[in-house]
Amino acid sequence: MTQTYQAQVYVTLRPSVLDPAGTAAQSGLAQLGFEGVDRLRIGKYIELTVEAADEAAASEQLDAMCDRLLANTTIENYRFELTAIDPAGAAS
């Protein structure tokens, strides 16, 4: 029997990687009068559902997905959260 999991994946640039989009957004905020914004970095947020035998298997699958496609691990870090979805469709 499999369980369905809701996954939230957060992908961010490694601290050593320059972020021109973040720099541009920070500059734009300053031009709009939002002062005091520091170290703005742009990342990605991904939601998906995955079916697996258990949470460990779902985590293993998601880790492989991130390593192979969802994140460029040369320049990006990722983390994810898993939430079991009950058969009625509500997250638990």
Coordinates of N, CA and C in Angstrom, one line a residue:
M1 N 0.8 -1.2 0.0 CA 0.0 0.0 0.0 C 0.9 1.2 0.0
T2 N 0.5 2.2 -0.8 CA 1.3 3.4 -0.8 C 0.6 4.6 -0.1
Q3 N 1.4 5.5 0.3 CA 0.9 6.8 0.9 C 1.2 7.9 0.0
T4 N 0.4 8.9 0.0 CA 0.6 10.1 -0.8 C 1.2 11.2 0.1
Y5 N 2.2 11.9 -0.4 CA 2.8 13.0 0.4 C 2.8 14.2 -0.4
Q6 N 2.5 15.3 0.3 CA 2.7 16.7 -0.3 C 4.1 17.1 0.0
A7 N 4.8 17.6 -1.0 CA 6.2 18.1 -0.8 C 6.3 19.5 -1.1
Q8 N 7.0 20.3 -0.3 CA 7.4 21.6 -0.6 C 8.9 21.7 -0.7
V9 N 9.4 22.1 -1.8 CA 10.9 22.1 -2.1 C 11.3 23.6 -2.2
Y10 N 12.4 23.9 -1.5 CA 12.9 25.2 -1.5 C 14.4 25.1 -2.0
V11 N 14.6 25.8 -3.1 CA 15.9 25.8 -3.8 C 16.5 27.2 -3.7
T12 N 17.7 27.3 -3.2 CA 18.4 28.6 -3.0 C 19.8 28.5 -3.6
L13 N 20.3 29.7 -4.0 CA 21.7 29.7 -4.5 C 22.6 29.5 -3.3
R14 N 23.7 28.9 -3.5 CA 24.7 28.7 -2.5 C 25.2 30.1 -2.1
P15 N 25.6 30.3 -0.9 CA 26.1 31.6 -0.4 C 27.2 32.2 -1.3
S16 N 28.1 31.4 -1.8 CA 29.2 31.8 -2.6 C 28.9 32.2 -4.0
V17 N 27.6 32.0 -4.5 CA 27.2 32.3 -5.8 C 26.6 33.7 -5.9
L18 N 27.1 34.5 -6.9 CA 26.5 35.8 -7.1 C 25.0 35.6 -7.5
D19 N 24.2 36.6 -7.1 CA 22.8 36.6 -7.4 C 22.3 37.9 -8.1
P20 N 22.6 38.0 -9.4 CA 22.2 39.3 -10.0 C 20.7 39.6 -10.0
A21 N 19.8 38.6 -10.0 CA 18.4 38.9 -9.9 C 18.1 39.5 -8.5
G22 N 18.7 38.9 -7.5 CA 18.5 39.4 -6.1 C 19.1 40.8 -5.9
T23 N 20.2 41.1 -6.5 CA 20.8 42.4 -6.5 C 19.9 43.4 -7.2
A24 N 19.3 43.1 -8.3 CA 18.4 43.9 -9.1 C 17.1 44.2 -8.3
A25 N 16.6 43.1 -7.6 CA 15.4 43.3 -6.8 C 15.6 44.2 -5.6
Q26 N 16.8 44.0 -5.0 CA 17.1 44.8 -3.9 C 17.3 46.3 -4.3
S27 N 17.9 46.5 -5.4 CA 18.0 47.9 -5.9 C 16.6 48.5 -6.3
G28 N 15.8 47.7 -6.9 CA 14.4 48.1 -7.2 C 13.6 48.5 -5.9
L29 N 13.8 47.7 -4.9 CA 13.1 48.0 -3.6 C 13.6 49.3 -3.1
A30 N 14.9 49.6 -3.1 CA 15.5 50.8 -2.6 C 14.9 52.0 -3.4
Q31 N 14.8 51.8 -4.7 CA 14.2 52.9 -5.6 C 12.8 53.2 -5.3
L32 N 12.1 52.2 -4.8 CA 10.7 52.4 -4.4 C 10.5 52.9 -3.0
G33 N 11.7 53.1 -2.3 CA 11.7 53.7 -0.9 C 11.7 52.7 0.2
F34 N 11.9 51.4 -0.2 CA 12.1 50.4 0.9 C 13.5 50.3 1.3
E35 N 13.9 51.1 2.3 CA 15.3 51.1 2.7 C 15.5 50.0 3.8
G36 N 16.7 49.6 4.0 CA 17.1 48.7 5.1 C 16.9 47.2 4.6
V37 N 16.7 47.0 3.4 CA 16.7 45.6 2.9 C 18.1 45.1 2.6
D38 N 18.5 44.0 3.2 CA 19.9 43.5 3.1 C 19.9 42.1 2.6
R39 N 20.9 41.8 1.8 CA 21.1 40.4 1.3 C 19.9 39.7 0.7
L40 N 19.2 40.4 -0.2 CA 18.1 39.8 -0.9 C 18.6 38.8 -1.9
R41 N 18.1 37.5 -1.8 CA 18.5 36.4 -2.7 C 17.2 35.9 -3.3
I42 N 17.2 35.5 -4.5 CA 16.1 34.9 -5.2 C 16.3 33.4 -5.3
G43 N 15.2 32.7 -5.0 CA 15.2 31.2 -5.1 C 14.0 30.7 -5.8
K44 N 13.8 29.4 -5.6 CA 12.6 28.7 -6.3 C 11.9 28.0 -5.2
Y45 N 10.5 27.9 -5.4 CA 9.7 27.2 -4.5 C 8.9 26.2 -5.4
I46 N 8.9 24.9 -5.1 CA 8.2 23.9 -5.9 C 7.3 23.1 -5.0
E47 N 6.1 22.9 -5.4 CA 5.1 22.0 -4.7 C 4.9 20.8 -5.6
L48 N 4.8 19.6 -5.0 CA 4.4 18.4 -5.8 C 3.9 17.4 -4.8
T49 N 3.2 16.4 -5.3 CA 2.8 15.2 -4.5 C 3.5 14.0 -5.1
V50 N 3.8 13.1 -4.2 CA 4.5 11.9 -4.5 C 3.9 10.7 -3.7
E51 N 3.8 9.6 -4.4 CA 3.3 8.4 -3.7 C 4.5 7.5 -3.4
A52 N 4.5 6.9 -2.2 CA 5.6 6.1 -1.8 C 5.1 5.1 -0.7
A53 N 5.9 4.1 -0.5 CA 5.6 3.1 0.6 C 5.5 3.7 2.0
D54 N 6.5 4.7 2.2 CA 6.5 5.3 3.5 C 7.3 6.6 3.4
E55 N 7.4 7.4 4.5 CA 8.0 8.7 4.4 C 9.5 8.6 4.0
A56 N 10.2 7.6 4.5 CA 11.6 7.4 4.1 C 11.8 7.2 2.6
A57 N 10.9 6.4 2.0 CA 11.0 6.2 0.6 C 10.6 7.4 -0.2
A58 N 9.6 8.2 0.3 CA 9.2 9.5 -0.3 C 10.4 10.4 -0.2
S59 N 11.1 10.5 0.9 CA 12.2 11.4 1.1 C 13.3 11.0 0.1
E60 N 13.6 9.7 0.0 CA 14.6 9.2 -0.9 C 14.3 9.6 -2.4
Q61 N 13.0 9.4 -2.8 CA 12.6 9.8 -4.1 C 12.8 11.3 -4.4
L62 N 12.4 12.1 -3.4 CA 12.4 13.5 -3.6 C 13.9 14.0 -3.6
D63 N 14.7 13.4 -2.8 CA 16.1 13.8 -2.8 C 16.7 13.5 -4.2
A64 N 16.4 12.4 -4.8 CA 16.9 12.0 -6.1 C 16.3 13.0 -7.2
M65 N 15.0 13.4 -7.0 CA 14.5 14.4 -8.0 C 15.2 15.7 -7.9
C66 N 15.5 16.1 -6.7 CA 16.2 17.4 -6.5 C 17.6 17.3 -7.1
D67 N 18.3 16.2 -6.8 CA 19.7 16.1 -7.3 C 19.7 16.0 -8.8
R68 N 18.7 15.4 -9.4 CA 18.8 15.1 -10.9 C 18.1 16.2 -11.7
L69 N 17.2 16.9 -11.2 CA 16.4 17.8 -12.0 C 16.0 19.2 -11.4
L70 N 15.5 19.1 -10.2 CA 14.9 20.3 -9.6 C 15.9 21.4 -9.1
A71 N 17.1 20.9 -8.8 CA 18.1 21.9 -8.4 C 19.4 21.6 -9.1
N72 N 20.1 22.7 -9.4 CA 21.5 22.5 -9.9 C 22.4 22.5 -8.7
T73 N 22.8 21.3 -8.3 CA 23.5 21.2 -7.0 C 25.0 21.8 -7.1
T74 N 25.4 22.2 -8.3 CA 26.7 22.8 -8.4 C 26.6 24.2 -7.8
I75 N 25.5 24.9 -8.0 CA 25.4 26.3 -7.5 C 24.2 26.5 -6.5
E76 N 23.4 25.4 -6.3 CA 22.2 25.6 -5.5 C 22.1 24.6 -4.4
N77 N 21.5 25.0 -3.3 CA 21.2 24.1 -2.2 C 19.7 23.9 -2.2
Y78 N 19.2 22.8 -1.6 CA 17.8 22.6 -1.5 C 17.4 21.9 -0.2
R79 N 16.2 22.1 0.1 CA 15.6 21.4 1.3 C 14.2 21.2 1.0
F80 N 13.6 20.2 1.6 CA 12.2 19.9 1.4 C 11.5 19.5 2.6
E81 N 10.2 19.7 2.6 CA 9.3 19.2 3.7 C 8.3 18.3 3.1
L82 N 8.0 17.2 3.8 CA 7.0 16.2 3.4 C 5.8 16.2 4.4
T83 N 4.6 16.2 3.9 CA 3.4 16.0 4.7 C 2.6 14.9 4.2
A84 N 2.2 14.0 5.0 CA 1.3 12.9 4.5 C -0.1 13.4 4.3
I85 N -0.7 12.9 3.2 CA -2.0 13.3 2.8 C -2.9 12.1 3.1
D86 N -4.0 12.3 3.9 CA -4.8 11.2 4.2 C -5.7 10.9 2.9
P87 N -6.3 9.7 2.9 CA -7.0 9.3 1.6 C -8.1 10.2 1.3
A88 N -8.7 11.0 2.2 CA -9.7 12.0 1.9 C -9.2 13.2 1.3
G89 N -7.8 13.4 1.2 CA -7.2 14.5 0.5 C -6.7 15.6 1.4
A90 N -6.9 15.5 2.7 CA -6.4 16.5 3.6 C -5.0 16.1 4.2
A91 N -4.1 17.2 4.3 CA -2.8 17.0 4.8 C -2.9 16.7 6.3
S92 N -2.1 15.8 6.8 CA -2.1 15.5 8.2 C -0.8 15.8 8.9

